[in-house]
Coordinates of N, CA and C and ligand atoms in Angstrom, one line a residue:
M485 N 17.4 2.8 -160.6 CA 18.4 3.0 -159.6 C 19.8 2.7 -160.2
V486 N 20.7 3.6 -160.1 CA 22.1 3.3 -160.6 C 23.1 2.9 -159.5
L487 N 22.7 3.4 -158.3 CA 23.6 3.2 -157.2 C 22.8 2.9 -156.0
R488 N 23.1 1.8 -155.3 CA 22.3 1.5 -154.1 C 23.3 1.1 -153.0
V489 N 23.2 1.9 -151.9 CA 24.1 1.6 -150.8 C 23.3 1.2 -149.6
N490 N 23.6 0.1 -148.9 CA 22.8 -0.4 -147.9 C 23.6 -0.7 -146.6
E491 N 23.3 0.0 -145.6 CA 23.9 -0.3 -144.2 C 25.4 -0.5 -144.3
L492 N 26.1 0.5 -144.8 CA 27.5 0.4 -145.0 C 28.2 0.7 -143.7
Y493 N 29.1 -0.2 -143.2 CA 29.9 0.1 -142.1 C 31.4 -0.1 -142.5
H494 N 32.3 0.8 -142.0 CA 33.7 0.6 -142.2 C 34.5 1.1 -141.0
R495 N 35.5 0.3 -140.7 CA 36.4 0.7 -139.6 C 37.8 0.4 -140.0
Y496 N 38.7 1.3 -139.6 CA 40.2 1.0 -139.8 C 40.7 0.7 -138.5
G497 N 41.1 -0.5 -138.2 CA 41.5 -0.9 -136.9 C 40.4 -0.7 -135.9
K498 N 40.7 0.2 -134.9 CA 39.6 0.5 -133.9 C 38.8 1.7 -134.3
R499 N 39.2 2.4 -135.3 CA 38.5 3.6 -135.7 C 37.3 3.3 -136.6
Q500 N 36.1 3.5 -136.0 CA 34.9 3.2 -136.8 C 34.6 4.5 -137.6
V501 N 34.6 4.4 -138.9 CA 34.4 5.6 -139.8 C 33.0 5.7 -140.3
L502 N 32.4 4.6 -140.9 CA 31.1 4.6 -141.4 C 30.2 3.7 -140.5
R503 N 29.0 4.2 -140.1 CA 28.2 3.5 -139.2 C 26.8 3.3 -139.7
G504 N 26.6 2.6 -140.8 CA 25.3 2.3 -141.3 C 24.8 3.4 -142.3
V505 N 25.6 3.5 -143.4 CA 25.3 4.5 -144.4 C 24.4 3.9 -145.5
T506 N 23.2 4.5 -145.7 CA 22.2 4.0 -146.6 C 21.8 5.1 -147.5
F507 N 21.8 4.9 -148.8 CA 21.2 5.9 -149.8 C 21.2 5.3 -151.2
E508 N 20.5 6.0 -152.0 CA 20.3 5.6 -153.4 C 20.6 6.8 -154.4
V509 N 21.1 6.5 -155.5 CA 21.2 7.5 -156.6 C 20.4 7.1 -157.8
L510 N 19.5 8.0 -158.2 CA 18.7 7.8 -159.4 C 19.4 8.1 -160.7
P511 N 18.9 7.6 -161.8 CA 19.5 8.0 -163.1 C 19.2 9.4 -163.3
G512 N 20.2 10.2 -163.9 CA 20.0 11.6 -164.2 C 19.9 12.4 -163.0
S513 N 20.8 12.2 -162.0 CA 20.7 13.1 -160.9 C 22.1 13.5 -160.4
L514 N 22.2 14.7 -159.9 CA 23.4 15.3 -159.3 C 23.3 15.3 -157.8
V515 N 24.2 14.5 -157.2 CA 24.1 14.2 -155.8 C 25.4 14.7 -155.1
G516 N 25.3 15.3 -154.0 CA 26.5 15.7 -153.2 C 26.5 15.1 -151.9
V517 N 27.7 14.8 -151.4 CA 27.9 14.3 -150.0 C 28.9 15.3 -149.4
V518 N 28.5 16.0 -148.4 CA 29.4 16.9 -147.7 C 29.7 16.4 -146.3
G519 N 30.8 16.8 -145.7 CA 31.2 16.4 -144.4 C 32.5 17.0 -144.1
E520 N 32.8 17.1 -142.8 CA 34.1 17.7 -142.3 C 35.3 16.9 -142.7
N521 N 36.4 17.4 -142.6 CA 37.7 16.7 -142.8 C 37.6 15.4 -141.9
G522 N 37.9 14.3 -142.5 CA 38.0 13.1 -141.7 C 36.6 12.4 -141.5
A523 N 35.6 13.0 -142.1 CA 34.2 12.4 -141.8 C 34.0 11.0 -142.5
G524 N 34.8 10.7 -143.5 CA 34.7 9.4 -144.1 C 34.3 9.4 -145.5
K525 N 34.3 10.6 -146.1 CA 33.8 10.8 -147.5 C 34.6 10.0 -148.5
T526 N 36.0 10.1 -148.4 CA 36.8 9.3 -149.3 C 36.7 7.8 -149.1
T527 N 36.5 7.4 -147.8 CA 36.3 6.0 -147.5 C 35.1 5.5 -148.2
L528 N 34.0 6.3 -148.2 CA 32.8 5.9 -148.8 C 33.0 5.8 -150.3
L529 N 33.6 6.7 -151.0 CA 33.8 6.6 -152.4 C 34.7 5.4 -152.8
R530 N 35.7 5.2 -152.0 CA 36.6 4.1 -152.3 C 35.9 2.7 -152.2
I531 N 34.9 2.7 -151.3 CA 34.1 1.5 -151.2 C 33.2 1.4 -152.5
L532 N 32.6 2.5 -152.8 CA 31.7 2.5 -154.0 C 32.4 2.1 -155.3
C533 N 33.6 2.5 -155.4 CA 34.3 2.2 -156.7 C 35.0 0.8 -156.6
G534 N 34.9 0.1 -155.5 CA 35.4 -1.2 -155.4 C 36.9 -1.3 -154.9
E535 N 37.4 -0.2 -154.6 CA 38.8 -0.1 -154.2 C 39.0 -0.7 -152.7
L536 N 38.0 -0.5 -151.9 CA 38.0 -0.9 -150.5 C 36.8 -1.8 -150.2
T537 N 37.1 -2.9 -149.4 CA 36.0 -3.7 -149.0 C 35.4 -3.2 -147.7
P538 N 34.1 -3.0 -147.6 CA 33.5 -2.5 -146.4 C 33.6 -3.6 -145.3
T539 N 33.6 -3.1 -144.0 CA 33.5 -4.1 -142.9 C 32.2 -4.8 -143.0
N540 N 31.2 -4.1 -143.3 CA 29.8 -4.6 -143.4 C 28.9 -3.8 -144.4
G541 N 27.9 -4.5 -144.9 CA 27.0 -3.7 -145.7 C 27.3 -4.0 -147.2
T542 N 26.4 -3.4 -148.1 CA 26.6 -3.6 -149.5 C 26.5 -2.3 -150.3
A543 N 27.2 -2.3 -151.4 CA 27.0 -1.2 -152.4 C 27.0 -1.8 -153.8
S544 N 26.0 -1.4 -154.5 CA 25.9 -2.0 -155.9 C 25.7 -0.8 -156.9
V545 N 26.4 -1.0 -158.0 CA 26.3 0.0 -159.1 C 25.8 -0.7 -160.3
S546 N 24.9 -0.1 -161.1 CA 24.5 -0.7 -162.4 C 25.0 0.2 -163.5
G547 N 25.6 -0.4 -164.5 CA 26.2 0.3 -165.6 C 27.6 0.6 -165.4
R548 N 28.2 1.5 -166.3 CA 29.6 1.8 -166.2 C 29.9 2.8 -165.1
L549 N 31.0 2.7 -164.5 CA 31.4 3.5 -163.4 C 32.6 4.4 -163.8
G550 N 32.6 5.7 -163.4 CA 33.7 6.5 -163.6 C 34.1 7.0 -162.2
Y551 N 35.4 7.1 -161.9 CA 35.9 7.5 -160.6 C 37.1 8.5 -160.8
C552 N 36.9 9.6 -160.2 CA 37.9 10.6 -160.2 C 38.4 10.8 -158.7
P553 N 39.6 10.2 -158.4 CA 40.1 10.2 -157.0 C 40.6 11.6 -156.6
Q554 N 40.7 11.9 -155.3 CA 41.1 13.2 -154.8 C 42.5 13.5 -155.3
H555 N 43.4 12.5 -155.2 CA 44.8 12.7 -155.6 C 45.0 12.1 -157.0
V556 N 45.5 13.0 -157.9 CA 45.6 12.6 -159.3 C 46.6 11.3 -159.4
V557 N 46.1 10.4 -160.3 CA 46.9 9.2 -160.5 C 47.4 9.2 -161.9
L558 N 48.5 9.9 -162.1 CA 49.0 10.1 -163.5 C 50.5 9.8 -163.5
N559 N 51.0 9.5 -164.7 CA 52.4 9.2 -164.8 C 53.2 10.5 -165.3
D560 N 54.0 11.0 -164.5 CA 54.7 12.3 -164.9 C 55.5 12.2 -166.2
A561 N 56.0 11.0 -166.5 CA 56.9 10.8 -167.7 C 56.1 10.8 -169.0
F562 N 54.8 10.6 -168.9 CA 54.0 10.5 -170.1 C 53.3 11.8 -170.5
T563 N 53.0 12.0 -171.7 CA 52.3 13.2 -172.1 C 50.8 13.0 -171.9
V564 N 50.1 14.1 -172.1 CA 48.6 14.1 -172.0 C 48.1 13.1 -173.1
A565 N 48.6 13.3 -174.3 CA 48.1 12.4 -175.4 C 48.4 10.9 -175.1
Q566 N 49.6 10.7 -174.5 CA 49.9 9.3 -174.2 C 49.0 8.7 -173.1
H567 N 48.6 9.5 -172.2 CA 47.6 9.1 -171.2 C 46.3 8.7 -171.9
L568 N 45.9 9.6 -172.8 CA 44.6 9.3 -173.5 C 44.7 8.0 -174.3
A569 N 45.8 7.8 -174.9 CA 46.0 6.5 -175.7 C 46.0 5.3 -174.8
F570 N 46.6 5.4 -173.7 CA 46.6 4.3 -172.7 C 45.2 4.0 -172.3
F571 N 44.4 5.0 -171.9 CA 43.1 4.8 -171.4 C 42.1 4.4 -172.5
Q572 N 42.4 4.8 -173.7 CA 41.5 4.4 -174.8 C 41.6 2.8 -174.9
V573 N 42.8 2.3 -174.8 CA 42.9 0.8 -174.8 C 42.3 0.2 -173.6
A574 N 42.6 0.8 -172.4 CA 42.0 0.2 -171.1 C 40.5 0.2 -171.1
Y575 N 39.9 1.2 -171.7 CA 38.4 1.3 -171.7 C 37.8 0.6 -173.0
G576 N 38.7 0.3 -173.9 CA 38.2 -0.4 -175.2 C 37.4 0.6 -176.0
L577 N 37.9 1.9 -176.1 CA 37.1 2.9 -176.9 C 37.5 2.8 -178.4
P578 N 36.6 3.0 -179.3 CA 36.9 2.9 -180.7 C 37.7 4.2 -181.1
D579 N 37.5 5.3 -180.5 CA 38.2 6.5 -180.8 C 38.2 7.5 -179.6
L580 N 38.9 8.6 -179.8 CA 39.0 9.6 -178.7 C 38.2 10.8 -178.9
S581 N 37.1 10.7 -179.7 CA 36.4 12.0 -180.1 C 35.7 12.6 -178.8
Y582 N 35.2 11.7 -178.0 CA 34.5 12.3 -176.8 C 35.6 12.9 -175.8
A583 N 36.7 12.2 -175.7 CA 37.8 12.7 -174.8 C 38.2 14.1 -175.3
H584 N 38.3 14.3 -176.6 CA 38.7 15.6 -177.2 C 37.6 16.6 -176.9
E585 N 36.4 16.2 -177.0 CA 35.3 17.1 -176.6 C 35.4 17.6 -175.2
L586 N 35.8 16.7 -174.3 CA 35.9 17.1 -172.9 C 37.1 18.0 -172.7
I587 N 38.2 17.7 -173.4 CA 39.4 18.6 -173.4 C 39.1 20.0 -173.8
D588 N 38.2 20.1 -174.9 CA 37.8 21.4 -175.4 C 37.0 22.1 -174.3
V589 N 36.0 21.4 -173.7 CA 35.2 22.0 -172.7 C 36.1 22.5 -171.5
L590 N 37.1 21.7 -171.1 CA 37.9 22.1 -170.0 C 39.1 22.9 -170.4
Q591 N 39.2 23.1 -171.7 CA 40.2 24.1 -172.3 C 41.6 23.8 -171.9
F592 N 42.1 22.5 -172.3 CA 43.5 22.3 -172.1 C 44.1 21.6 -173.3
A593 N 43.5 21.8 -174.5 CA 44.0 21.2 -175.7 C 45.4 21.6 -176.0
D594 N 45.9 22.8 -175.6 CA 47.2 23.2 -175.9 C 48.3 22.4 -175.2
F595 N 47.9 21.5 -174.3 CA 48.9 20.8 -173.5 C 49.0 19.3 -173.9
L596 N 48.3 18.9 -175.0 CA 48.3 17.5 -175.4 C 49.7 16.9 -175.5
D597 N 50.7 17.6 -175.9 CA 52.0 17.0 -176.1 C 53.0 17.3 -175.0
E598 N 52.4 17.9 -173.9 CA 53.3 18.2 -172.7 C 53.4 16.9 -171.8
R599 N 54.5 16.8 -171.2 CA 54.6 15.7 -170.2 C 53.8 16.2 -169.0
V600 N 53.2 15.2 -168.3 CA 52.3 15.5 -167.2 C 53.1 16.1 -166.0
G601 N 54.4 15.7 -165.9 CA 55.2 16.2 -164.8 C 55.4 17.7 -164.8
V602 N 55.2 18.4 -166.0 CA 55.4 19.8 -166.1 C 54.1 20.6 -166.0
L603 N 53.0 19.9 -165.9 CA 51.7 20.6 -165.9 C 51.4 21.3 -164.6
S604 N 50.6 22.3 -164.6 CA 50.1 22.9 -163.4 C 49.2 22.0 -162.7
G605 N 48.9 22.2 -161.4 CA 48.0 21.4 -160.6 C 46.6 21.3 -161.2
G606 N 46.1 22.5 -161.6 CA 44.8 22.6 -162.2 C 44.7 21.8 -163.5
T607 N 45.7 21.9 -164.3 CA 45.7 21.1 -165.6 C 45.8 19.6 -165.4
R608 N 46.6 19.2 -164.4 CA 46.6 17.8 -164.0 C 45.2 17.3 -163.6
Q609 N 44.6 18.2 -162.8 CA 43.2 17.8 -162.3 C 42.2 17.7 -163.5
K610 N 42.4 18.6 -164.5 CA 41.5 18.5 -165.7 C 41.7 17.2 -166.4
L611 N 43.0 16.7 -166.5 CA 43.3 15.4 -167.2 C 42.7 14.3 -166.3
N612 N 42.8 14.4 -165.0 CA 42.3 13.4 -164.1 C 40.8 13.2 -164.3
L613 N 40.1 14.4 -164.4 CA 38.7 14.4 -164.7 C 38.3 13.8 -166.0
T614 N 39.1 14.2 -167.0 CA 38.8 13.7 -168.4 C 39.0 12.2 -168.5
I615 N 40.0 11.6 -167.8 CA 40.2 10.2 -167.8 C 39.0 9.5 -167.1
A616 N 38.5 10.1 -166.0 CA 37.3 9.5 -165.3 C 36.0 9.5 -166.2
L617 N 36.0 10.5 -167.2 CA 34.8 10.7 -167.9 C 34.8 10.2 -169.4
M618 N 36.0 9.9 -169.9 CA 36.1 9.7 -171.4 C 35.4 8.4 -171.9
H619 N 35.0 7.5 -171.0 CA 34.3 6.3 -171.5 C 32.8 6.5 -171.2
D620 N 32.4 7.8 -170.9 CA 31.0 8.2 -170.8 C 30.2 7.3 -169.8
P621 N 30.7 7.3 -168.5 CA 30.1 6.4 -167.5 C 28.7 6.7 -167.1
D622 N 27.9 5.7 -166.7 CA 26.6 5.9 -166.2 C 26.6 6.6 -164.9
V623 N 27.5 6.3 -164.1 CA 27.7 6.9 -162.7 C 29.1 7.4 -162.6
L624 N 29.2 8.6 -162.2 CA 30.5 9.3 -162.1 C 30.7 9.6 -160.6
L625 N 31.8 9.1 -160.0 CA 32.1 9.4 -158.6 C 33.3 10.4 -158.5
L626 N 33.0 11.5 -158.0 CA 34.1 12.6 -158.0 C 34.4 13.0 -156.6
D627 N 35.7 12.9 -156.2 CA 36.2 13.2 -154.9 C 36.9 14.6 -155.0
E628 N 36.2 15.6 -154.5 CA 36.7 17.0 -154.5 C 37.2 17.4 -155.9
P629 N 36.4 17.2 -157.0 CA 36.9 17.3 -158.4 C 37.5 18.6 -158.8
Y630 N 37.1 19.7 -158.2 CA 37.5 21.0 -158.7 C 38.6 21.7 -157.9
Q631 N 39.3 20.9 -157.1 CA 40.4 21.5 -156.3 C 41.4 22.0 -157.3
G632 N 41.8 23.2 -157.2 CA 42.9 23.7 -158.1 C 42.3 24.4 -159.3
F633 N 41.0 24.3 -159.5 CA 40.4 24.9 -160.7 C 40.3 26.4 -160.5
D634 N 40.5 27.2 -161.6 CA 40.2 28.6 -161.5 C 38.7 28.7 -161.6
W635 N 38.2 30.0 -161.4 CA 36.8 30.2 -161.4 C 36.1 29.8 -162.7
E636 N 36.7 30.1 -163.8 CA 36.0 29.8 -165.1 C 35.9 28.3 -165.3
T637 N 37.0 27.6 -164.9 CA 37.0 26.2 -165.1 C 36.0 25.5 -164.1
Y638 N 35.9 26.1 -162.9 CA 34.9 25.6 -161.9 C 33.5 25.7 -162.5
L639 N 33.2 26.8 -163.2 CA 31.9 27.0 -163.7 C 31.7 26.0 -164.9
R640 N 32.7 25.8 -165.7 CA 32.6 24.9 -166.8 C 32.4 23.5 -166.3
F641 N 33.0 23.2 -165.2 CA 32.8 21.8 -164.6 C 31.4 21.6 -164.3
W642 N 30.7 22.6 -163.6 CA 29.3 22.5 -163.3 C 28.4 22.4 -164.5
E643 N 28.8 23.2 -165.5 CA 28.0 23.1 -166.8 C 28.1 21.6 -167.3
L644 N 29.3 21.1 -167.3 CA 29.5 19.7 -167.8 C 28.7 18.7 -167.0
A645 N 28.7 18.9 -165.6 CA 28.0 18.0 -164.8 C 26.5 18.1 -165.0
Q646 N 26.0 19.3 -165.3 CA 24.6 19.4 -165.6 C 24.2 18.8 -166.9
R647 N 25.1 19.0 -167.9 CA 24.9 18.4 -169.2 C 24.8 16.8 -169.1
L648 N 25.7 16.3 -168.3 CA 25.7 14.8 -168.1 C 24.4 14.4 -167.4
R649 N 24.0 15.1 -166.4 CA 22.7 14.8 -165.7 C 21.6 14.9 -166.7
D650 N 21.6 15.9 -167.6 CA 20.5 16.0 -168.6 C 20.5 14.9 -169.6
R651 N 21.6 14.2 -169.8 CA 21.7 13.0 -170.7 C 21.4 11.7 -169.9
G652 N 21.0 11.8 -168.7 CA 20.6 10.7 -167.9 C 21.7 10.0 -167.1
R653 N 22.9 10.7 -167.1 CA 24.0 10.2 -166.3 C 23.8 10.6 -164.8
S654 N 24.5 9.9 -163.9 CA 24.4 10.3 -162.5 C 25.8 10.7 -162.0
V655 N 25.8 11.8 -161.3 CA 27.1 12.3 -160.8 C 27.0 12.4 -159.2
L656 N 27.9 11.8 -158.6 CA 28.0 11.9 -157.1 C 29.3 12.7 -156.8
V657 N 29.2 13.8 -156.2 CA 30.3 14.7 -155.9 C 30.5 14.8 -154.4
I658 N 31.7 14.5 -153.9 CA 31.9 14.8 -152.4 C 32.8 16.0 -152.2
S659 N 32.5 16.7 -151.1 CA 33.2 17.9 -150.8 C 33.2 18.2 -149.3
H660 N 34.1 19.0 -148.8 CA 34.0 19.3 -147.4 C 33.2 20.6 -147.2
L661 N 32.8 21.2 -148.3 CA 32.0 22.5 -148.2 C 30.7 22.3 -148.9
A662 N 29.7 22.9 -148.4 CA 28.3 22.8 -148.9 C 27.9 23.9 -149.8
Y663 N 29.0 24.7 -150.3 CA 28.6 25.9 -151.0 C 28.1 25.7 -152.4
D664 N 28.2 24.4 -152.9 CA 27.6 24.1 -154.2 C 26.2 23.5 -154.1
A665 N 25.6 23.6 -153.0 CA 24.3 23.0 -152.7 C 23.3 23.3 -153.7
D666 N 23.2 24.5 -154.2 CA 22.2 25.0 -155.1 C 22.3 24.3 -156.5
R667 N 23.5 23.7 -156.8 CA 23.7 23.1 -158.1 C 23.2 21.6 -158.1
L668 N 22.9 21.1 -156.9 CA 22.7 19.7 -156.7 C 21.2 19.4 -156.6
D669 N 20.8 18.2 -157.0 CA 19.4 17.7 -156.8 C 19.2 17.3 -155.4
T670 N 20.3 16.6 -154.9 CA 20.2 16.1 -153.5 C 21.5 16.3 -152.8
L671 N 21.4 16.7 -151.6 CA 22.7 16.9 -150.8 C 22.6 16.1 -149.5
H672 N 23.6 15.2 -149.3 CA 23.6 14.4 -148.1 C 24.8 15.0 -147.2
R673 N 24.6 14.9 -145.9 CA 25.6 15.2 -145.0 C 26.1 14.0 -144.3
L674 N 27.4 13.8 -144.2 CA 28.0 12.7 -143.5 C 28.6 13.2 -142.2
A675 N 28.1 12.8 -141.1 CA 28.5 13.2 -139.8 C 28.4 12.0 -138.9
A676 N 29.5 11.9 -138.1 CA 29.5 10.8 -137.1 C 29.3 9.4 -137.7
G677 N 29.7 9.3 -139.0 CA 29.6 8.0 -139.7 C 28.2 7.7 -140.3
V678 N 27.3 8.7 -140.1 CA 25.9 8.4 -140.6 C 25.6 9.5 -141.7
L679 N 24.8 9.1 -142.6 CA 24.4 10.0 -143.7 C 23.0 10.5 -143.5
C680 N 22.9 11.9 -143.5 CA 21.5 12.4 -143.4 C 21.2 13.3 -144.6
E681 N 20.0 13.4 -145.0 CA 19.7 14.3 -146.1 C 19.9 15.7 -145.6
G682 N 20.6 16.5 -146.5 CA 20.9 17.9 -146.1 C 19.7 18.8 -146.3
S683 N 19.9 20.1 -146.2 CA 18.8 21.0 -146.3 C 18.4 21.3 -147.8
T684 N 19.2 20.9 -148.7 CA 18.8 21.1 -150.1 C 18.5 19.9 -150.9
S685 N 17.3 19.8 -151.3 CA 16.8 18.7 -152.2 C 15.7 19.3 -153.0
H686 N 16.1 20.0 -154.1 CA 15.1 20.9 -154.7 C 15.0 20.7 -156.2
G687 N 15.7 19.8 -156.8 CA 15.6 19.6 -158.2 C 16.6 20.4 -159.0
G688 N 17.3 21.3 -158.4 CA 18.4 22.1 -158.9 C 18.6 22.4 -160.3
R689 N 17.6 22.2 -161.2 CA 17.7 22.5 -162.6 C 17.5 23.9 -163.0
Ligands
ATP911 N1 44.0 3.6 -144.8 C1 43.6 4.1 -143.7 N2 44.0 3.6 -142.5 C2 43.7 4.1 -141.3 N3 42.8 5.1 -141.1 C3 42.4 5.7 -142.2 C4 42.7 5.3 -143.6 N4 42.1 6.0 -144.5 C5 41.4 6.9 -143.8 N5 41.6 6.8 -142.4 C6 40.9 7.5 -141.4 O1 39.5 7.4 -141.5 C7 38.9 8.7 -141.3 C8 38.1 9.1 -142.5 O2 39.0 9.4 -143.6 P1 38.5 9.9 -145.0 O3 39.7 10.1 -145.8 O4 37.5 8.9 -145.5 O5 37.8 11.2 -144.7 P2 37.3 12.4 -145.6 O6 35.9 12.8 -145.1 O7 37.5 12.1 -147.0 O8 38.3 13.6 -145.2 P3 38.9 14.9 -146.0 O9 37.8 15.9 -146.2 O10 39.9 15.4 -145.1 O11 39.5 14.4 -147.3 C9 40.0 9.7 -140.9 O12 40.1 9.7 -139.5 C10 41.2 9.0 -141.5 O13 42.4 9.3 -140.7

């Protein structure tokens, strides 16, 4: 088990958002959580990555965690290469070879020396994803990771996710649409603050 969530409750003031969410993620699995706008998906991910303390319940992660938030957290004044250098130090990586592999897969090597402020939304999101992935985490939490991706990049994203899964990594993707269901091993639906197993749990390989 790389991720275990037990009876998670969360409320903002009087608004109860999560009402007893329980699930597990196994090593080497691709898991989706879908739910309508405002269902509490981002709240759940923020709790899983330790950014938010739940009102009640527990969430535990074993191994390294990667988190790609819905809104890119980049500094417009720095170049792509400067972001990589910063996160190399933050993660304590000996080199950037894996980061450059990811950049090749996502095809944005041409922008290494560009300032992030002038990049397109899709390219910013590619950098956001690369930063979440470059330390090769055991569990990767992705909040609507392919927003702004063109079709080819979207397909490359799923190839990458499947490759990670095949190497024993776990990927948890949240989305407001369930159209990626066939690509997942397990799909959960978040509704009325409770998580239930969706219609697709088929091994997806
Ligand atoms: N910091 C906050 N303070 C108060 N209410 C919040 C806060 N963050 C989220 N909420 C509320 O909690 C509910 C769940 O929000 P959340 O962002 O987790 O939903 P979501 O499923 O990710 O939605 P979306 O698909 O629109 O991104 C919403 O009603 C939202 O308005």
